Amino acid sequence: DAGVIQSPRHEVTEMGQEVTLRCKPISGHNSLFWYRQTMMRGLELLIYFNNNVPIDDSGMPEDRFSAKMPNASFSTLKIQPSEPRDSAVYFCASSFGWQGVNGYTFGSGTRLTVV
Amino acid sequence: DAKTTQPNSMESNEEEPVHLPCNHSTISGTDYIHWYRQLPSQGPEYVIHGLTSNVNNRMASLAIAEDRKSSTLILHRATLRDAAVYYCILSSYNAGNNRKLIWGLGTSLAVNP
């Protein structure tokens, strides 16, 4: 298995532009998680899906952020409009079972820089 | 949410055992204890987890105190590739009865050759 695949690896964009981050979870995993990591705040859970349905989006910072999971093998995290404070590494993770008790598998992340 | 406390950094020598401590004095009976590690420029990697009993796997051992208020991750023989940030995390139920991992800032482990 190729693991959790995220794209792009790096994204540099100008303030105000729309940014779309993509994630392909591990085949057979039915839960997907989006995290954001910064030096100041560490890892923060933004949203997670179980069987393609959003379960908890309380970590989404504001309405500029949205996430979708149209099918079991694909998810997107969109920021529109982007702001410099959105600069961070965004991780996608998947697991079998949304409780995550048996461990999450993380992707390599997307490093977003908003200038 | 129950939280964990870890030292900011630790240092070890190659091929020696490493004991990474974690305090979680507010742990509840249903909280699992998880350990992940994050190598430079990579996503976090699952290491081990447990509830009450000590656990062993190919990567490490997890020793859980009898009162569950602390735990220790044990790397039996550190290698240079074990240099990473190690996170001790509790998976707790939130107000919506959903289980979430509550991440701290972890322990940065340096391994000397």
mmCIF file of C-alpha atoms in Angstrom:
data_model
loop_
_atom_site.group_PDB
_atom_site.id
_atom_site.type_symbol
_atom_site.label_atom_id
_atom_site.label_comp_id
_atom_site.label_asym_id
_atom_site.label_seq_id
_atom_site.Cartn_x
_atom_site.Cartn_y
_atom_site.Cartn_z
ATOM 1 C CA ASP A 1 0.000 0.000 0.000
ATOM 2 C CA ALA A 2 1.305 3.451 -0.884
ATOM 3 C CA GLY A 3 0.036 4.932 2.354
ATOM 4 C CA VAL A 4 -1.902 8.171 2.684
ATOM 5 C CA ILE A 5 -1.133 10.351 -0.317
ATOM 6 C CA GLN A 6 -1.310 14.121 -0.125
ATOM 7 C CA SER A 7 -0.857 16.693 -2.839
ATOM 8 C CA PRO A 8 0.725 19.053 -3.420
ATOM 9 C CA ARG A 9 3.739 18.660 -1.103
ATOM 10 C CA HIS A 10 4.375 22.394 -1.177
ATOM 11 C CA GLU A 11 2.090 25.273 -2.054
ATOM 12 C CA VAL A 12 2.973 28.945 -2.175
ATOM 13 C CA THR A 13 0.126 31.305 -2.878
ATOM 14 C CA GLU A 14 -0.766 34.953 -2.550
ATOM 15 C CA MET A 15 -3.138 36.247 0.064
ATOM 16 C CA GLY A 16 -6.711 36.136 -1.148
ATOM 17 C CA GLN A 17 -6.251 33.207 -3.487
ATOM 18 C CA GLU A 18 -8.111 29.927 -3.181
ATOM 19 C CA VAL A 19 -6.085 26.927 -2.060
ATOM 20 C CA THR A 20 -7.146 23.290 -2.422
ATOM 21 C CA LEU A 21 -5.326 20.489 -0.644
ATOM 22 C CA ARG A 22 -5.937 16.893 -1.638
ATOM 23 C CA CYS A 23 -5.794 13.577 0.157
ATOM 24 C CA LYS A 24 -6.140 9.928 -0.832
ATOM 25 C CA PRO A 25 -6.586 7.700 2.233
ATOM 26 C CA ILE A 26 -5.445 4.114 2.560
ATOM 27 C CA SER A 27 -7.765 1.730 0.779
ATOM 28 C CA GLY A 28 -10.100 0.087 3.274
ATOM 29 C CA HIS A 29 -9.801 2.835 5.863
ATOM 30 C CA ASN A 30 -13.188 4.375 6.541
ATOM 31 C CA SER A 31 -12.163 7.416 8.563
ATOM 32 C CA LEU A 32 -10.244 10.457 7.416
ATOM 33 C CA PHE A 33 -8.801 13.336 9.416
ATOM 34 C CA TRP A 34 -7.401 16.740 8.490
ATOM 35 C CA TYR A 35 -4.812 18.288 10.828
ATOM 36 C CA ARG A 36 -2.878 21.535 10.815
ATOM 37 C CA GLN A 37 0.565 21.892 12.403
ATOM 38 C CA THR A 38 2.335 25.095 13.373
ATOM 39 C CA MET A 39 5.271 25.773 15.673
ATOM 40 C CA MET A 40 3.104 27.786 18.038
ATOM 41 C CA ARG A 41 0.057 25.530 18.309
ATOM 42 C CA GLY A 42 1.380 22.098 17.425
ATOM 43 C CA LEU A 43 -1.024 19.634 15.799
ATOM 44 C CA GLU A 44 -4.659 20.684 15.645
ATOM 45 C CA LEU A 45 -7.508 18.523 14.396
ATOM 46 C CA LEU A 46 -9.580 20.465 11.888
ATOM 47 C CA ILE A 47 -12.222 17.969 10.817
ATOM 48 C CA TYR A 48 -12.805 14.272 10.506
ATOM 49 C CA PHE A 49 -15.017 12.047 8.394
ATOM 50 C CA ASN A 50 -16.413 8.596 8.996
ATOM 51 C CA ASN A 51 -17.727 6.704 5.969
ATOM 52 C CA ASN A 52 -17.446 9.960 3.973
ATOM 53 C CA VAL A 53 -19.680 11.861 6.412
ATOM 54 C CA PRO A 54 -18.266 14.755 8.458
ATOM 55 C CA ILE A 55 -18.463 13.831 12.138
ATOM 56 C CA ASP A 56 -16.794 16.741 13.882
ATOM 57 C CA ASP A 57 -15.762 20.014 12.239
ATOM 58 C CA SER A 58 -15.399 22.000 15.448
ATOM 59 C CA GLY A 59 -11.704 22.482 14.752
ATOM 60 C CA MET A 60 -12.227 24.303 11.468
ATOM 61 C CA PRO A 61 -10.964 27.794 12.261
ATOM 62 C CA GLU A 62 -13.523 29.795 10.309
ATOM 63 C CA ASP A 63 -15.824 29.825 7.315
ATOM 64 C CA ARG A 64 -12.927 30.307 4.951
ATOM 65 C CA PHE A 65 -12.111 26.643 5.512
ATOM 66 C CA SER A 66 -14.191 23.849 4.012
ATOM 67 C CA ALA A 67 -13.628 20.122 3.546
ATOM 68 C CA LYS A 68 -15.320 17.515 1.410
ATOM 69 C CA MET A 69 -15.125 13.777 1.000
ATOM 70 C CA PRO A 70 -17.100 12.870 -2.142
ATOM 71 C CA ASN A 71 -16.057 9.207 -1.984
ATOM 72 C CA ALA A 72 -14.046 6.786 0.097
ATOM 73 C CA SER A 73 -10.826 7.426 -1.777
ATOM 74 C CA PHE A 74 -10.614 11.203 -1.947
ATOM 75 C CA SER A 75 -10.920 14.280 0.215
ATOM 76 C CA THR A 76 -10.186 17.974 -0.199
ATOM 77 C CA LEU A 77 -9.529 20.819 2.185
ATOM 78 C CA LYS A 78 -10.176 24.232 0.695
ATOM 79 C CA ILE A 79 -9.237 27.662 1.980
ATOM 80 C CA GLN A 80 -10.927 30.608 0.317
ATOM 81 C CA PRO A 81 -9.697 33.303 0.598
ATOM 82 C CA SER A 82 -6.310 32.377 2.011
ATOM 83 C CA GLU A 83 -4.497 34.577 4.551
ATOM 84 C CA PRO A 84 -0.862 34.625 5.734
ATOM 85 C CA ARG A 85 -1.885 33.192 9.111
ATOM 86 C CA ASP A 86 -3.040 30.044 7.312
ATOM 87 C CA SER A 87 0.586 29.205 6.599
ATOM 88 C CA ALA A 88 1.236 25.798 8.169
ATOM 89 C CA VAL A 89 1.757 22.142 7.353
ATOM 90 C CA TYR A 90 -1.540 20.393 6.707
ATOM 91 C CA PHE A 91 -1.711 16.663 7.324
ATOM 92 C CA CYS A 92 -4.287 14.139 6.269
ATOM 93 C CA ALA A 93 -4.612 10.881 8.190
ATOM 94 C CA SER A 94 -6.800 7.819 7.822
ATOM 95 C CA SER A 95 -7.780 4.915 10.023
ATOM 96 C CA PHE A 96 -10.063 1.959 10.181
ATOM 97 C CA GLY A 97 -12.700 3.054 12.632
ATOM 98 C CA TRP A 98 -13.252 6.704 13.472
ATOM 99 C CA GLN A 99 -12.364 6.297 17.103
ATOM 100 C CA GLY A 100 -8.742 6.022 16.077
ATOM 101 C CA VAL A 101 -8.055 3.586 18.851
ATOM 102 C CA ASN A 102 -5.879 1.388 16.648
ATOM 103 C CA GLY A 103 -3.802 4.175 15.236
ATOM 104 C CA TYR A 104 -3.892 6.681 12.441
ATOM 105 C CA THR A 105 -1.717 6.646 9.333
ATOM 106 C CA PHE A 106 -0.571 10.107 8.344
ATOM 107 C CA GLY A 107 0.428 11.431 4.967
ATOM 108 C CA SER A 108 3.601 13.420 4.400
ATOM 109 C CA GLY A 109 1.750 16.709 4.591
ATOM 110 C CA THR A 110 1.315 19.818 2.469
ATOM 111 C CA ARG A 111 3.422 22.798 3.451
ATOM 112 C CA LEU A 112 1.338 25.893 2.700
ATOM 113 C CA THR A 113 2.860 29.332 2.544
ATOM 114 C CA VAL A 114 0.567 32.309 2.021
ATOM 115 C CA VAL A 115 2.416 35.510 1.173
ATOM 116 C CA ASP B 1 -10.107 17.261 27.888
ATOM 117 C CA ALA B 2 -7.467 15.259 29.700
ATOM 118 C CA LYS B 3 -3.969 16.466 28.861
ATOM 119 C CA THR B 4 -0.448 15.072 28.973
ATOM 120 C CA THR B 5 2.829 16.532 30.199
ATOM 121 C CA GLN B 6 6.155 15.583 28.645
ATOM 122 C CA PRO B 7 9.689 16.965 28.897
ATOM 123 C CA ASN B 8 10.501 19.310 26.037
ATOM 124 C CA SER B 9 13.637 17.436 25.071
ATOM 125 C CA MET B 10 15.765 14.420 25.927
ATOM 126 C CA GLU B 11 19.060 13.048 24.782
ATOM 127 C CA SER B 12 20.289 9.500 24.410
ATOM 128 C CA ASN B 13 23.260 7.588 23.090
ATOM 129 C CA GLU B 14 23.034 5.160 20.237
ATOM 130 C CA GLU B 15 22.330 1.531 21.195
ATOM 131 C CA GLU B 16 21.265 2.478 24.713
ATOM 132 C CA PRO B 17 17.719 2.181 26.038
ATOM 133 C CA VAL B 18 15.569 5.296 26.176
ATOM 134 C CA HIS B 19 12.738 5.894 28.624
ATOM 135 C CA LEU B 20 10.391 8.692 27.582
ATOM 136 C CA PRO B 21 8.072 9.746 30.407
ATOM 137 C CA CYS B 22 4.550 11.113 30.205
ATOM 138 C CA ASN B 23 2.256 12.367 32.935
ATOM 139 C CA HIS B 24 -1.505 12.282 32.510
ATOM 140 C CA SER B 25 -2.887 12.790 35.990
ATOM 141 C CA THR B 26 -6.406 13.692 34.782
ATOM 142 C CA ILE B 27 -6.851 10.557 32.679
ATOM 143 C CA SER B 28 -10.292 8.994 32.811
ATOM 144 C CA GLY B 29 -11.138 5.322 32.838
ATOM 145 C CA THR B 30 -12.000 5.193 29.136
ATOM 146 C CA ASP B 31 -8.987 7.139 27.841
ATOM 147 C CA TYR B 32 -6.451 5.230 25.782
ATOM 148 C CA ILE B 33 -2.789 6.242 25.916
ATOM 149 C CA HIS B 34 -1.201 6.623 22.486
ATOM 150 C CA TRP B 35 2.352 7.321 21.391
ATOM 151 C CA TYR B 36 3.264 8.724 18.020
ATOM 152 C CA ARG B 37 6.546 10.031 16.725
ATOM 153 C CA GLN B 38 7.350 12.533 14.027
ATOM 154 C CA LEU B 39 10.585 12.453 12.119
ATOM 155 C CA PRO B 40 11.819 15.668 10.477
ATOM 156 C CA SER B 41 9.717 16.746 7.493
ATOM 157 C CA GLN B 42 7.360 13.779 7.859
ATOM 158 C CA GLY B 43 3.907 13.156 9.213
ATOM 159 C CA PRO B 44 3.411 11.594 12.636
ATOM 160 C CA GLU B 45 3.874 7.847 12.802
ATOM 161 C CA TYR B 46 1.954 5.525 15.126
ATOM 162 C CA VAL B 47 4.188 3.817 17.694
ATOM 163 C CA ILE B 48 2.045 2.065 20.277
ATOM 164 C CA HIS B 49 -1.047 2.419 22.426
ATOM 165 C CA GLY B 50 -2.540 0.889 25.550
ATOM 166 C CA LEU B 51 -5.311 1.158 28.097
ATOM 167 C CA THR B 52 -4.252 -0.470 31.359
ATOM 168 C CA SER B 53 -1.706 -3.219 30.737
ATOM 169 C CA ASN B 54 1.842 -2.866 29.489
ATOM 170 C CA VAL B 55 2.195 -3.366 25.745
ATOM 171 C CA ASN B 56 5.016 -4.492 23.498
ATOM 172 C CA ASN B 57 5.421 -4.308 19.747
ATOM 173 C CA ARG B 58 8.280 -4.357 17.276
ATOM 174 C CA MET B 59 8.939 -0.654 17.720
ATOM 175 C CA ALA B 60 8.736 -0.109 21.459
ATOM 176 C CA SER B 61 7.237 -1.015 24.814
ATOM 177 C CA LEU B 62 4.675 0.960 26.765
ATOM 178 C CA ALA B 63 4.738 0.771 30.531
ATOM 179 C CA ILE B 64 1.597 2.123 32.205
ATOM 180 C CA ALA B 65 1.568 2.973 35.897
ATOM 181 C CA GLU B 66 -0.876 1.081 38.054
ATOM 182 C CA ASP B 67 -2.908 4.240 38.730
ATOM 183 C CA ARG B 68 -2.661 5.141 35.003
ATOM 184 C CA LYS B 69 -1.557 8.672 35.832
ATOM 185 C CA SER B 70 1.715 8.229 34.021
ATOM 186 C CA SER B 71 3.295 6.077 31.359
ATOM 187 C CA THR B 72 6.709 5.477 29.832
ATOM 188 C CA LEU B 73 7.640 4.713 26.258
ATOM 189 C CA ILE B 74 10.673 2.466 26.123
ATOM 190 C CA LEU B 75 12.935 2.223 23.103
ATOM 191 C CA HIS B 76 15.122 -0.768 23.861
ATOM 192 C CA ARG B 77 18.114 0.190 21.731
ATOM 193 C CA ALA B 78 18.100 3.702 20.322
ATOM 194 C CA THR B 79 19.358 4.231 16.796
ATOM 195 C CA LEU B 80 20.067 7.452 14.955
ATOM 196 C CA ARG B 81 16.815 6.910 13.071
ATOM 197 C CA ASP B 82 14.895 7.184 16.338
ATOM 198 C CA ALA B 83 15.690 10.900 16.600
ATOM 199 C CA ALA B 84 12.246 12.472 16.412
ATOM 200 C CA VAL B 85 9.548 14.271 18.365
ATOM 201 C CA TYR B 86 7.615 11.776 20.478
ATOM 202 C CA TYR B 87 4.018 12.566 21.344
ATOM 203 C CA CYS B 88 2.141 11.053 24.261
ATOM 204 C CA ILE B 89 -1.551 11.490 23.605
ATOM 205 C CA LEU B 90 -4.807 10.549 25.230
ATOM 206 C CA SER B 91 -7.825 9.636 23.186
ATOM 207 C CA SER B 92 -10.698 11.107 25.081
ATOM 208 C CA TYR B 93 -14.417 11.413 24.535
ATOM 209 C CA ASN B 94 -15.508 14.980 23.953
ATOM 210 C CA ALA B 95 -18.868 16.572 24.686
ATOM 211 C CA GLY B 96 -20.310 15.065 21.517
ATOM 212 C CA ASN B 97 -19.301 11.560 22.669
ATOM 213 C CA ASN B 98 -16.719 11.403 19.897
ATOM 214 C CA ARG B 99 -13.241 10.121 20.704
ATOM 215 C CA LYS B 100 -10.474 12.526 19.773
ATOM 216 C CA LEU B 101 -6.708 12.548 20.122
ATOM 217 C CA ILE B 102 -5.526 15.538 22.134
ATOM 218 C CA TRP B 103 -1.989 16.380 20.988
ATOM 219 C CA GLY B 104 0.617 18.217 23.051
ATOM 220 C CA LEU B 105 4.009 19.525 21.921
ATOM 221 C CA GLY B 106 5.884 16.284 22.542
ATOM 222 C CA THR B 107 9.451 15.420 23.529
ATOM 223 C CA SER B 108 12.229 16.060 21.059
ATOM 224 C CA LEU B 109 14.627 13.111 21.294
ATOM 225 C CA ALA B 110 18.222 13.533 20.167
ATOM 226 C CA VAL B 111 20.339 10.397 19.675
ATOM 227 C CA ASN B 112 24.104 10.769 19.844
ATOM 228 C CA PRO B 113 26.329 8.444 17.813
#
